[in-house]
Short mmCIF file of C-alpha atoms and ligand atoms in Angstrom, two decimals:
data_model
loop_
_atom_site.label_atom_id
_atom_site.label_comp_id
_atom_site.label_asym_id
_atom_site.label_seq_id
_atom_site.Cartn_x
_atom_site.Cartn_y
_atom_site.Cartn_z
CA UNK A 21 -40.81 31.03 -7.55
CA UNK A 22 -41.07 29.74 -11.02
CA UNK A 23 -38.20 27.38 -10.89
CA UNK A 24 -40.12 25.18 -8.51
CA UNK A 25 -43.48 24.15 -9.79
CA UNK A 26 -45.70 25.83 -12.26
CA UNK A 27 -49.35 25.56 -12.82
CA UNK A 28 -50.20 22.63 -15.03
CA UNK A 29 -52.29 24.00 -17.82
CA UNK A 30 -54.61 21.38 -19.32
CA UNK A 31 -52.42 19.15 -21.41
CA UNK A 32 -49.19 20.17 -19.77
CA UNK A 33 -48.13 18.28 -16.75
CA UNK A 34 -46.02 19.61 -14.00
CA UNK A 35 -42.35 19.25 -14.47
CA UNK A 36 -39.75 20.23 -12.01
CA UNK A 37 -36.55 21.34 -13.55
CA UNK A 38 -33.70 21.94 -11.30
CA UNK A 39 -31.79 25.03 -11.92
CA UNK A 40 -28.29 24.56 -10.81
CA UNK A 41 -25.28 23.01 -12.32
CA UNK A 42 -24.77 19.48 -11.28
CA UNK A 43 -22.88 18.76 -8.14
CA UNK A 44 -20.32 16.04 -8.19
CA UNK A 45 -22.04 13.90 -5.61
CA UNK A 46 -25.17 14.77 -3.83
CA UNK A 47 -27.87 17.08 -4.93
CA UNK A 48 -28.25 20.37 -3.20
CA UNK A 49 -31.54 20.60 -1.45
CA UNK A 50 -34.31 22.16 -3.50
CA UNK A 51 -34.66 24.99 -1.05
CA UNK A 52 -31.06 25.86 -1.53
CA UNK A 53 -31.23 25.68 -5.30
CA UNK A 54 -34.35 27.66 -5.56
CA UNK A 55 -33.89 30.36 -3.03
CA UNK A 56 -36.69 31.19 -0.72
CA UNK A 57 -38.96 33.44 -2.67
CA UNK A 58 -42.63 33.35 -2.02
CA UNK A 59 -44.46 31.35 -4.64
CA UNK A 60 -47.72 33.15 -4.16
CA UNK A 61 -46.39 36.08 -6.13
CA UNK A 62 -47.18 34.31 -9.40
CA UNK A 63 -49.64 36.51 -11.14
CA UNK A 64 -52.61 35.84 -13.34
CA UNK A 65 -50.63 36.20 -16.55
CA UNK A 66 -48.46 33.32 -15.53
CA UNK A 67 -51.48 31.20 -14.79
CA UNK A 68 -53.03 32.01 -18.13
CA UNK A 69 -50.27 30.25 -19.87
CA UNK A 70 -46.98 32.07 -19.93
CA UNK A 71 -45.60 28.77 -18.86
CA UNK A 72 -42.36 29.09 -20.60
CA UNK A 73 -40.91 31.54 -18.15
CA UNK A 74 -39.96 28.18 -16.76
CA UNK A 75 -39.43 24.77 -18.24
CA UNK A 76 -42.88 23.51 -17.55
CA UNK A 77 -43.87 21.84 -20.78
CA UNK A 78 -43.37 18.16 -20.13
CA UNK A 79 -41.11 16.36 -22.55
CA UNK A 80 -42.54 13.19 -24.06
CA UNK A 81 -40.63 9.97 -23.46
CA UNK A 82 -38.60 8.63 -26.35
CA UNK A 83 -40.26 5.44 -27.54
CA UNK A 84 -36.97 4.26 -29.02
CA UNK A 85 -38.47 3.64 -32.46
CA UNK A 86 -35.65 5.17 -34.46
CA UNK A 87 -31.94 4.56 -34.42
CA UNK A 88 -30.07 7.64 -33.33
CA UNK A 89 -28.70 9.56 -36.31
CA UNK A 90 -25.02 10.33 -36.20
CA UNK A 91 -24.02 13.55 -37.98
CA UNK A 92 -21.75 12.75 -40.94
CA UNK A 93 -18.12 13.77 -40.69
CA UNK A 94 -17.55 16.68 -43.07
CA UNK A 95 -14.88 15.89 -45.68
CA UNK A 96 -12.36 18.52 -46.75
CA UNK A 97 -12.65 19.97 -50.20
CA UNK A 98 -10.10 18.46 -52.60
CA UNK A 99 -6.83 20.36 -52.79
CA UNK A 100 -3.77 21.05 -50.74
CA UNK A 101 -5.15 23.54 -48.28
CA UNK A 102 -7.57 22.51 -45.58
CA UNK A 103 -10.86 23.88 -46.82
CA UNK A 104 -14.33 22.96 -45.67
CA UNK A 105 -17.51 24.15 -47.33
CA UNK A 106 -20.59 24.78 -45.23
CA UNK A 107 -23.88 25.69 -46.89
CA UNK A 108 -26.96 26.89 -45.04
CA UNK A 109 -29.86 25.27 -46.83
CA UNK A 110 -33.59 24.67 -46.73
CA UNK A 111 -35.32 21.40 -47.35
CA UNK A 112 -37.64 18.75 -46.10
CA UNK A 113 -36.84 16.03 -43.63
CA UNK A 114 -38.71 12.89 -42.65
CA UNK A 115 -38.73 13.21 -38.88
CA UNK A 116 -42.08 11.46 -38.49
CA UNK A 117 -42.48 8.29 -40.54
CA UNK A 118 -43.96 9.10 -43.93
CA UNK A 119 -44.27 12.84 -43.29
CA UNK A 120 -42.06 15.60 -44.67
CA UNK A 121 -41.27 18.45 -42.31
CA UNK A 122 -39.88 21.71 -43.67
CA UNK A 123 -36.48 22.26 -42.09
CA UNK A 124 -33.17 24.08 -42.39
CA UNK A 125 -29.76 22.46 -42.31
CA UNK A 126 -26.08 22.75 -43.11
CA UNK A 127 -25.01 20.67 -46.12
CA UNK A 128 -28.29 18.84 -45.84
CA UNK A 129 -31.87 19.40 -44.90
CA UNK A 130 -31.63 19.25 -41.12
CA UNK A 131 -28.90 20.19 -38.65
CA UNK A 132 -25.32 19.89 -39.83
CA UNK A 133 -22.29 17.69 -40.25
CA UNK A 134 -19.52 17.27 -37.70
CA UNK A 135 -16.39 19.22 -38.58
CA UNK A 136 -13.26 17.81 -37.01
CA UNK A 137 -10.17 20.00 -36.87
CA UNK A 138 -6.78 19.52 -35.26
CA UNK A 139 -5.03 21.99 -32.99
CA UNK A 140 -2.38 23.91 -34.93
CA UNK A 141 -3.99 23.45 -38.35
CA UNK A 142 -4.68 26.40 -40.59
CA UNK A 143 -8.23 26.06 -41.78
CA UNK A 144 -10.41 27.76 -44.32
CA UNK A 145 -14.15 27.52 -44.14
CA UNK A 146 -16.20 28.60 -47.10
CA UNK A 147 -19.64 29.56 -45.86
CA UNK A 148 -22.48 29.85 -48.35
CA UNK A 149 -25.98 31.12 -47.71
CA UNK A 150 -28.51 29.21 -49.80
CA UNK A 151 -31.45 30.38 -47.71
CA UNK A 152 -33.68 33.19 -48.83
CA UNK A 153 -32.94 35.29 -45.77
CA UNK A 154 -29.68 36.65 -44.29
CA UNK A 155 -27.77 34.44 -41.90
CA UNK A 156 -24.37 34.28 -40.22
CA UNK A 157 -22.05 31.41 -39.33
CA UNK A 158 -21.00 31.63 -35.70
CA UNK A 159 -18.39 29.28 -34.22
CA UNK A 160 -19.48 28.89 -30.63
CA UNK A 161 -16.54 28.41 -28.29
CA UNK A 162 -13.84 28.99 -30.88
CA UNK A 163 -11.04 31.44 -30.17
CA UNK A 164 -10.93 33.43 -33.38
CA UNK A 165 -10.66 37.08 -34.36
CA UNK A 166 -13.85 39.07 -33.93
CA UNK A 167 -14.22 39.71 -37.65
CA UNK A 168 -14.62 36.01 -38.47
CA UNK A 169 -16.60 35.01 -35.42
CA UNK A 170 -19.91 35.26 -37.29
CA UNK A 171 -21.77 37.56 -34.96
CA UNK A 172 -24.68 39.77 -36.00
CA UNK A 173 -22.27 42.23 -37.69
CA UNK A 174 -21.47 39.72 -40.41
CA UNK A 175 -24.69 38.89 -42.20
CA UNK A 176 -24.30 36.83 -45.33
CA UNK A 177 -27.02 37.64 -47.81
CA UNK A 178 -28.87 34.98 -49.81
CA UNK A 179 -26.59 33.44 -52.45
CA UNK A 180 -23.53 35.13 -51.01
CA UNK A 181 -20.51 33.33 -49.73
CA UNK A 182 -17.60 34.17 -47.50
CA UNK A 183 -14.34 32.42 -46.75
CA UNK A 184 -12.79 32.64 -43.31
CA UNK A 185 -9.33 31.50 -42.33
CA UNK A 186 -7.85 30.82 -38.92
CA UNK A 187 -5.38 28.71 -37.06
CA UNK A 188 -6.85 26.31 -34.53
CA UNK A 189 -5.29 27.58 -31.32
CA UNK A 190 -7.00 25.78 -28.50
CA UNK A 191 -7.12 22.35 -26.90
CA UNK A 192 -9.39 19.46 -27.77
CA UNK A 193 -13.02 20.32 -27.14
CA UNK A 194 -16.55 19.87 -28.37
CA UNK A 195 -17.67 23.15 -29.89
CA UNK A 196 -20.55 23.91 -32.21
CA UNK A 197 -21.73 26.33 -34.84
CA UNK A 198 -25.02 28.05 -35.45
CA UNK A 199 -26.44 31.20 -37.05
CA UNK A 200 -26.46 34.57 -35.29
CA UNK A 201 -28.40 37.07 -37.44
CA UNK A 202 -29.64 40.04 -35.47
CA UNK A 203 -33.08 39.35 -34.06
CA UNK A 204 -33.49 36.12 -36.00
CA UNK A 205 -31.19 33.61 -34.34
CA UNK A 206 -33.89 31.73 -32.46
CA UNK A 207 -36.00 30.98 -35.53
CA UNK A 208 -33.07 29.79 -37.64
CA UNK A 209 -31.72 27.51 -34.94
CA UNK A 210 -35.23 26.24 -34.24
CA UNK A 211 -35.66 25.31 -37.90
CA UNK A 212 -32.50 23.24 -37.82
CA UNK A 213 -29.33 25.28 -38.17
CA UNK A 214 -26.79 23.80 -35.76
CA UNK A 215 -23.67 21.71 -36.31
CA UNK A 216 -20.74 20.27 -34.38
CA UNK A 217 -17.14 21.43 -34.40
CA UNK A 218 -14.67 19.09 -32.71
CA UNK A 219 -11.18 20.20 -31.89
CA UNK A 220 -8.70 17.35 -31.57
CA UNK A 221 -5.18 17.47 -30.21
CA UNK A 222 -2.33 15.08 -29.73
CA UNK A 223 -2.27 15.31 -25.98
CA UNK A 224 -5.86 14.17 -25.62
CA UNK A 225 -5.46 11.48 -28.26
CA UNK A 226 -2.84 9.81 -26.09
CA UNK A 227 -5.11 9.46 -23.09
CA UNK A 228 -6.88 6.38 -24.37
CA UNK A 229 -10.33 7.87 -23.98
CA UNK A 230 -13.06 6.34 -26.13
CA UNK A 231 -12.67 8.22 -29.39
CA UNK A 232 -14.09 6.19 -32.24
CA UNK A 233 -16.69 8.47 -33.71
CA UNK A 234 -20.07 6.81 -33.91
CA UNK A 235 -18.76 3.63 -32.26
CA UNK A 236 -17.81 4.44 -28.70
CA UNK A 237 -17.77 8.24 -28.94
CA UNK A 238 -21.13 9.82 -29.76
CA UNK A 239 -22.34 13.39 -30.04
CA UNK A 240 -25.75 13.94 -28.45
CA UNK A 241 -27.36 17.19 -29.52
CA UNK A 242 -30.52 17.68 -27.48
CA UNK A 243 -33.27 19.98 -28.75
CA UNK A 244 -36.90 20.24 -27.80
CA UNK A 245 -39.47 21.24 -30.39
CA UNK A 246 -43.19 21.79 -30.74
CA UNK A 247 -44.70 20.34 -33.91
CA UNK A 248 -48.05 21.56 -35.21
CA UNK A 249 -50.90 19.34 -36.41
CA UNK A 250 -49.22 18.95 -39.79
CA UNK A 251 -46.00 17.96 -38.01
CA UNK A 252 -44.36 21.18 -39.09
CA UNK A 253 -42.01 23.37 -37.10
CA UNK A 254 -44.07 26.50 -37.02
CA UNK A 255 -41.76 28.88 -35.18
CA UNK A 256 -44.17 31.82 -35.26
CA UNK A 257 -46.85 29.73 -33.59
CA UNK A 258 -44.55 28.04 -31.09
CA UNK A 259 -42.54 31.16 -30.34
CA UNK A 260 -42.46 32.44 -26.79
CA UNK A 261 -40.54 35.58 -26.01
CA UNK A 262 -39.25 34.02 -22.82
CA UNK A 263 -37.83 31.02 -24.56
CA UNK A 264 -39.50 28.64 -26.95
CA UNK A 265 -39.94 25.16 -25.58
CA UNK A 266 -41.67 22.09 -26.89
CA UNK A 267 -42.95 18.70 -25.80
CA UNK A 268 -40.98 16.75 -28.40
CA UNK A 269 -37.36 15.83 -28.05
CA UNK A 270 -34.97 15.46 -30.95
CA UNK A 271 -31.51 14.02 -30.38
CA UNK A 272 -29.20 14.67 -33.33
CA UNK A 273 -32.44 15.41 -35.16
CA UNK A 274 -33.85 11.97 -34.38
CA UNK A 275 -37.38 11.67 -33.08
CA UNK A 276 -37.86 8.85 -30.54
CA UNK A 277 -34.19 7.86 -30.67
CA UNK A 278 -32.56 4.71 -29.39
CA UNK A 279 -28.86 3.90 -29.40
CA UNK A 280 -27.05 0.58 -29.48
CA UNK A 281 -23.75 0.82 -27.62
CA UNK A 282 -20.87 -1.59 -27.08
CA UNK A 283 -20.51 -3.10 -23.59
CA UNK A 284 -17.60 -0.90 -22.61
CA UNK A 285 -16.80 2.66 -21.67
CA UNK A 286 -18.73 4.89 -24.02
CA UNK A 287 -18.16 8.61 -24.38
CA UNK A 288 -21.01 11.01 -25.01
CA UNK A 289 -20.57 14.64 -25.98
CA UNK A 290 -23.71 16.25 -24.64
CA UNK A 291 -24.79 19.55 -26.15
CA UNK A 292 -27.89 21.37 -25.06
CA UNK A 293 -28.83 22.92 -28.39
CA UNK A 294 -32.32 23.93 -27.27
CA UNK A 295 -33.60 27.44 -27.63
CA UNK A 296 -34.46 27.63 -23.94
CA UNK A 297 -34.96 24.33 -22.14
CA UNK A 298 -32.59 23.23 -19.40
CA UNK A 299 -31.80 19.54 -19.13
CA UNK A 300 -30.64 17.54 -16.14
CA UNK A 301 -29.21 14.30 -17.44
CA UNK A 302 -28.97 11.13 -15.38
CA UNK A 303 -29.27 7.39 -15.79
CA UNK A 304 -32.63 5.84 -15.02
CA UNK A 305 -30.89 3.26 -12.81
CA UNK A 306 -29.37 5.97 -10.68
CA UNK A 307 -25.92 4.61 -11.57
CA UNK A 308 -23.22 7.24 -11.66
CA UNK A 309 -21.22 8.23 -14.70
CA UNK A 310 -18.10 10.30 -15.07
CA UNK A 311 -17.72 13.73 -16.56
CA UNK A 312 -14.51 14.21 -18.50
CA UNK A 313 -14.93 17.57 -20.21
CA UNK A 314 -16.61 20.95 -19.96
CA UNK A 315 -17.50 23.35 -22.79
CA UNK A 316 -13.92 24.11 -23.70
CA UNK A 317 -11.92 20.96 -22.99
CA UNK A 318 -10.97 18.12 -20.71
CA UNK A 319 -11.23 18.35 -16.95
CA UNK A 320 -8.08 17.60 -14.99
CA UNK A 321 -9.51 14.27 -13.89
CA UNK A 322 -12.71 12.32 -14.49
CA UNK A 323 -15.37 13.33 -11.99
CA UNK A 324 -18.04 10.99 -10.79
CA UNK A 325 -21.50 12.45 -11.15
CA UNK A 326 -25.01 11.25 -10.53
CA UNK A 327 -26.53 13.90 -12.77
CA UNK A 328 -25.57 16.95 -14.72
CA UNK A 329 -27.54 20.04 -15.66
CA UNK A 330 -26.84 21.77 -18.95
CA UNK A 331 -28.47 25.07 -19.82
CA UNK A 332 -28.75 26.10 -23.47
CA UNK A 333 -25.43 25.99 -25.33
CA UNK A 334 -23.51 24.28 -22.52
CA UNK A 335 -21.65 21.05 -23.29
CA UNK A 336 -20.27 18.25 -21.19
CA UNK A 337 -18.50 15.08 -22.17
CA UNK A 338 -19.37 12.09 -20.07
CA UNK A 339 -18.36 8.43 -20.04
CA UNK A 340 -20.83 5.72 -19.14
CA UNK A 341 -19.64 2.26 -18.23
CA UNK A 342 -21.87 -0.22 -20.02
CA UNK A 343 -19.87 -3.23 -18.94
CA UNK A 344 -20.78 -3.13 -15.29
CA UNK A 345 -24.46 -2.71 -15.73
CA UNK A 346 -25.12 -6.35 -16.53
CA UNK A 347 -28.34 -7.10 -14.77
CA UNK A 348 -29.96 -3.75 -15.27
CA UNK A 349 -28.77 -3.47 -18.82
CA UNK A 350 -32.10 -4.00 -20.51
CA UNK A 351 -33.93 -0.83 -19.78
CA UNK A 352 -30.98 1.43 -19.36
CA UNK A 353 -31.70 4.97 -20.52
CA UNK A 354 -30.55 8.50 -20.22
CA UNK A 355 -33.38 10.37 -18.57
CA UNK A 356 -34.19 13.94 -17.63
CA UNK A 357 -34.59 15.34 -14.12
CA UNK A 358 -38.27 14.33 -13.98
CA UNK A 359 -37.57 10.83 -15.29
CA UNK A 360 -38.73 11.38 -18.86
CA UNK A 361 -36.81 9.11 -21.21
CA UNK A 362 -34.39 10.97 -23.43
CA UNK A 363 -32.37 8.15 -24.94
CA UNK A 364 -32.87 4.44 -24.32
CA UNK A 365 -29.81 2.22 -24.81
CA UNK A 366 -29.34 -1.29 -26.12
CA UNK A 367 -26.08 -2.82 -25.09
CA UNK A 368 -24.66 -4.93 -27.88
CA UNK A 369 -21.42 -6.72 -27.37
CA UNK A 370 -20.51 -7.83 -23.88
CA UNK A 371 -17.11 -9.17 -24.77
CA UNK A 372 -15.17 -6.09 -25.64
CA UNK A 373 -12.37 -5.18 -23.36
CA UNK A 374 -13.15 -2.09 -21.44
CA UNK A 375 -10.71 0.78 -21.66
CA UNK A 376 -9.44 2.27 -18.44
CA UNK A 377 -9.98 5.95 -17.89
CA UNK A 378 -6.90 8.05 -17.23
CA UNK A 379 -6.47 9.66 -13.80
CA UNK A 380 -4.97 12.81 -15.20
CA UNK A 381 -6.26 14.46 -18.32
CA UNK A 382 -5.42 18.14 -18.26
CA UNK A 383 -3.53 20.85 -16.41
CA UNK A 384 -6.25 23.43 -16.06
CA UNK A 385 -5.56 25.81 -13.16
CA UNK A 386 -7.05 28.89 -11.67
CA UNK A 387 -4.06 30.83 -10.39
CA UNK A 388 -3.81 32.74 -7.13
CA UNK A 389 -3.30 35.85 -9.17
CA UNK A 390 -6.54 35.30 -11.06
CA UNK A 391 -8.36 34.65 -7.80
CA UNK A 392 -7.13 37.91 -6.32
CA UNK A 393 -7.85 40.19 -9.29
CA UNK A 394 -10.52 42.80 -8.59
CA UNK A 395 -13.77 42.67 -10.54
CA UNK A 396 -13.36 44.99 -13.51
CA UNK A 397 -16.50 44.19 -15.51
CA UNK A 398 -19.98 43.88 -14.08
CA UNK A 399 -22.80 42.30 -15.98
CA UNK A 400 -26.29 42.46 -14.58
CA UNK A 401 -28.85 40.19 -16.19
CA UNK A 402 -32.42 41.25 -15.62
CA UNK A 403 -35.97 40.84 -16.75
CA UNK A 404 -38.14 38.49 -18.67
CA UNK A 405 -39.83 38.19 -22.05
CA UNK A 406 -39.44 41.36 -24.15
CA UNK A 407 -38.07 43.24 -21.19
CA UNK A 408 -34.76 41.48 -20.80
CA UNK A 409 -31.68 43.67 -20.41
CA UNK A 410 -27.99 43.58 -19.61
CA UNK A 411 -26.91 46.40 -17.31
CA UNK A 412 -30.29 47.96 -17.96
CA UNK A 413 -29.75 48.15 -21.71
CA UNK A 414 -30.81 46.30 -24.79
CA UNK A 415 -28.46 45.34 -27.61
CA UNK A 416 -27.45 48.17 -29.87
CA UNK A 417 -25.13 47.20 -32.73
CA UNK A 418 -23.73 50.73 -32.67
CA UNK A 419 -22.79 50.71 -29.01
CA UNK A 420 -19.67 49.12 -27.54
CA UNK A 421 -20.41 48.14 -23.96
CA UNK A 422 -16.97 47.06 -22.81
CA UNK A 423 -13.39 47.17 -23.94
CA UNK A 424 -10.61 44.82 -22.91
CA UNK A 425 -6.98 44.42 -23.88
CA UNK A 426 -5.98 41.44 -25.96
CA UNK A 427 -4.25 38.80 -23.84
CA UNK A 428 -5.05 40.48 -20.52
CA UNK A 429 -7.15 38.63 -17.97
CA UNK A 430 -10.01 40.48 -16.37
CA UNK A 431 -12.53 39.35 -13.81
CA UNK A 432 -16.14 39.65 -14.84
CA UNK A 433 -18.93 39.41 -12.31
CA UNK A 434 -22.22 38.18 -13.69
CA UNK A 435 -25.20 38.92 -11.49
CA UNK A 436 -28.69 37.63 -12.16
CA UNK A 437 -30.93 40.23 -10.58
CA UNK A 438 -34.23 38.72 -9.42
CA UNK A 439 -37.52 40.32 -10.47
CA UNK A 440 -40.81 40.49 -8.61
CA UNK A 441 -41.52 36.91 -9.49
CA UNK A 442 -38.16 35.57 -8.53
CA UNK A 443 -36.52 35.42 -11.89
CA UNK A 444 -35.11 32.64 -13.99
CA UNK A 445 -31.82 31.07 -14.89
CA UNK A 446 -29.94 32.86 -17.66
CA UNK A 447 -27.19 30.95 -19.46
CA UNK A 448 -24.52 33.58 -20.02
CA UNK A 449 -22.16 33.18 -22.98
CA UNK A 450 -19.14 35.13 -24.27
CA UNK A 451 -17.86 34.80 -27.83
CA UNK A 452 -14.27 34.23 -28.85
CA UNK A 453 -12.98 32.96 -25.52
CA UNK A 454 -12.94 30.16 -22.98
CA UNK A 455 -13.10 31.44 -19.42
CA UNK A 456 -12.47 30.11 -15.92
CA UNK A 457 -15.06 30.08 -13.16
CA UNK A 458 -13.65 31.73 -10.03
CA UNK A 459 -16.65 31.54 -7.75
CA UNK A 460 -20.39 31.17 -7.43
CA UNK A 461 -21.78 33.44 -4.71
CA UNK A 462 -18.31 33.68 -3.26
CA UNK A 463 -17.83 29.94 -3.05
CA UNK A 464 -15.56 27.75 -5.11
CA UNK A 465 -17.33 26.40 -8.17
CA UNK A 466 -18.34 22.73 -8.17
CA UNK A 467 -15.59 20.36 -9.22
CA UNK A 468 -17.10 19.82 -12.63
CA UNK A 469 -16.87 23.53 -13.42
CA UNK A 470 -13.16 23.66 -12.82
CA UNK A 471 -12.44 23.54 -16.51
CA UNK A 472 -12.78 25.80 -19.56
CA UNK A 473 -16.23 27.24 -20.07
CA UNK A 474 -17.81 29.55 -22.62
CA UNK A 475 -21.36 29.49 -21.23
CA UNK A 476 -22.44 29.42 -17.65
CA UNK A 477 -25.78 29.12 -15.92
CA UNK A 478 -26.55 31.95 -13.53
CA UNK A 479 -29.42 31.41 -11.12
CA UNK A 480 -31.65 34.20 -9.80
CA UNK A 481 -29.76 36.29 -7.28
CA UNK A 482 -26.55 34.47 -8.03
CA UNK A 483 -23.23 36.20 -8.58
CA UNK A 484 -20.70 34.33 -10.68
CA UNK A 485 -17.13 35.53 -11.05
CA UNK A 486 -15.16 34.44 -14.09
CA UNK A 487 -11.64 35.12 -15.36
CA UNK A 488 -11.81 36.15 -19.00
CA UNK A 489 -9.05 36.58 -21.54
CA UNK A 490 -9.24 37.07 -25.30
CA UNK A 491 -6.56 35.66 -27.56
CA UNK A 492 -7.58 37.80 -30.53
CA UNK A 493 -8.80 41.27 -31.28
CA UNK A 494 -12.17 42.35 -32.52
CA UNK A 495 -15.72 42.91 -31.47
CA UNK A 496 -17.43 40.04 -29.70
CA UNK A 497 -20.91 39.44 -28.37
CA UNK A 498 -21.82 38.41 -24.85
CA UNK A 499 -25.39 37.39 -24.20
CA UNK A 500 -27.98 35.18 -22.64
CA UNK A 501 -28.15 31.94 -24.64
CA UNK A 502 -31.89 31.60 -24.27
CA UNK A 503 -32.19 32.44 -27.94
CA UNK A 504 -35.35 34.51 -27.60
CA UNK A 505 -33.69 36.58 -24.87
CA UNK A 506 -30.74 37.13 -27.17
CA UNK A 507 -33.05 38.16 -30.02
CA UNK A 508 -34.93 40.44 -27.59
CA UNK A 509 -31.73 42.31 -26.88
CA UNK A 510 -30.18 40.56 -23.88
CA UNK A 511 -26.81 40.99 -25.53
CA UNK A 512 -23.88 43.36 -25.39
CA UNK A 513 -20.60 43.88 -27.22
CA UNK A 514 -17.03 43.95 -26.14
CA UNK A 515 -14.22 45.40 -28.19
CA UNK A 516 -10.91 43.67 -27.67
CA UNK A 517 -7.97 45.81 -28.74
CU1 C2O B 628 -23.89 30.09 -29.29
CU2 C2O B 628 -23.66 34.05 -29.50
O1 C2O B 628 -23.74 32.11 -29.42
CU1 CU B 629 -20.99 31.92 -29.24
CU1 CU B 630 -32.04 34.89 -20.40
#
């Protein structure tokens, strides 16, 4: 099936992208990951170049020419209340030396700032649309009421603004924000609309984890793009209804990035902000690293990993020990599954004292009661390209697919129904909540998924059970986070009352 190896079409080389979430230690065998479908069912259309039904476009190595950009920390507006202003804007950005690329951004020409909020705070965010098309401001992973969640129901017209207010009511986590206009999310994100939202809390601040922003605690927003001959992001030309992928990697909007790190424990907040590409991150030396957080917060304890797969919109926080790498330090890099260089490192200061990682970080638990609840919501993901559906239906803004009671936990079963050609991974996301993974195909989830999640990869023929609870009321989206699938209608709505 397609997750294994695709036809290399002229310039594109074969890339093998593994489909499953990383396992703490060893790798599952490919056969196991991929299922046992017959590969000969690939049809002529696939061979003619519908390559993106899988991640087959090879990603170019980072040459390390540019220092990694660090998103600026967004300052509060002056005044007594906590108010942030976020503007969606258009502009030009020098991604390639000496060339201006037309881009979108928040409070700037490309991507967005990092907004850092503290648990318990009451926050206002003034959102302003300075684009010449409608947009929305969606807070991915944030537990807020449906009417301020920024889904497709809340378009903000050009030159309009809207103020939302909420109390930060969840633990420390790396969240993000991006637009969600109906049918036009993929293009706006592709052009550069995406920003970071950090939640901080006292409990996590006392753990002694690396937490100096831009010094030993770095966000890494990974996005692949296809630039045209003029080095422009031409979404219409690049667009693929099964997920737009490109050969060029941007990390925090930096082309060919390199990062200088101190010789100590360094924390990275990985975010797969791609429209469709899956990444499997590992170190080129094969050295392990530890994972400390999932989408929605800290794991109970650091987990040693040799690699980690993130599908679009998933996050993971990892810590890499740069003090123990001495002899191999020179060419150390974060690489993708196939070895392509994502981010080369330079290790600066060898004399800093290395922090120790805590043994206990959180008290996340899946209760016996949650494990024994019957499945009360079934979600079937199916199809490819324009034909993607959830439970056989396409998104209809006037149809409520599910209802659930505020504060009541229900078990959702997400099933990825294979098609004739095997199928593909769909990253499934629910708005306004952080959920718990109960099982994957009846088995306990891997150790590194025993933490809060808001997006989860579901492989072909896989059944994932999750325990879902909403803190607030309102209408929320659930959808595949391959942005073209979402735009093509692989999305439903739940009303929480
Ligand atoms: Cu990242 Cu519907 O969202
Ligand atoms: Cu979301
Ligand atoms: Cu999908």
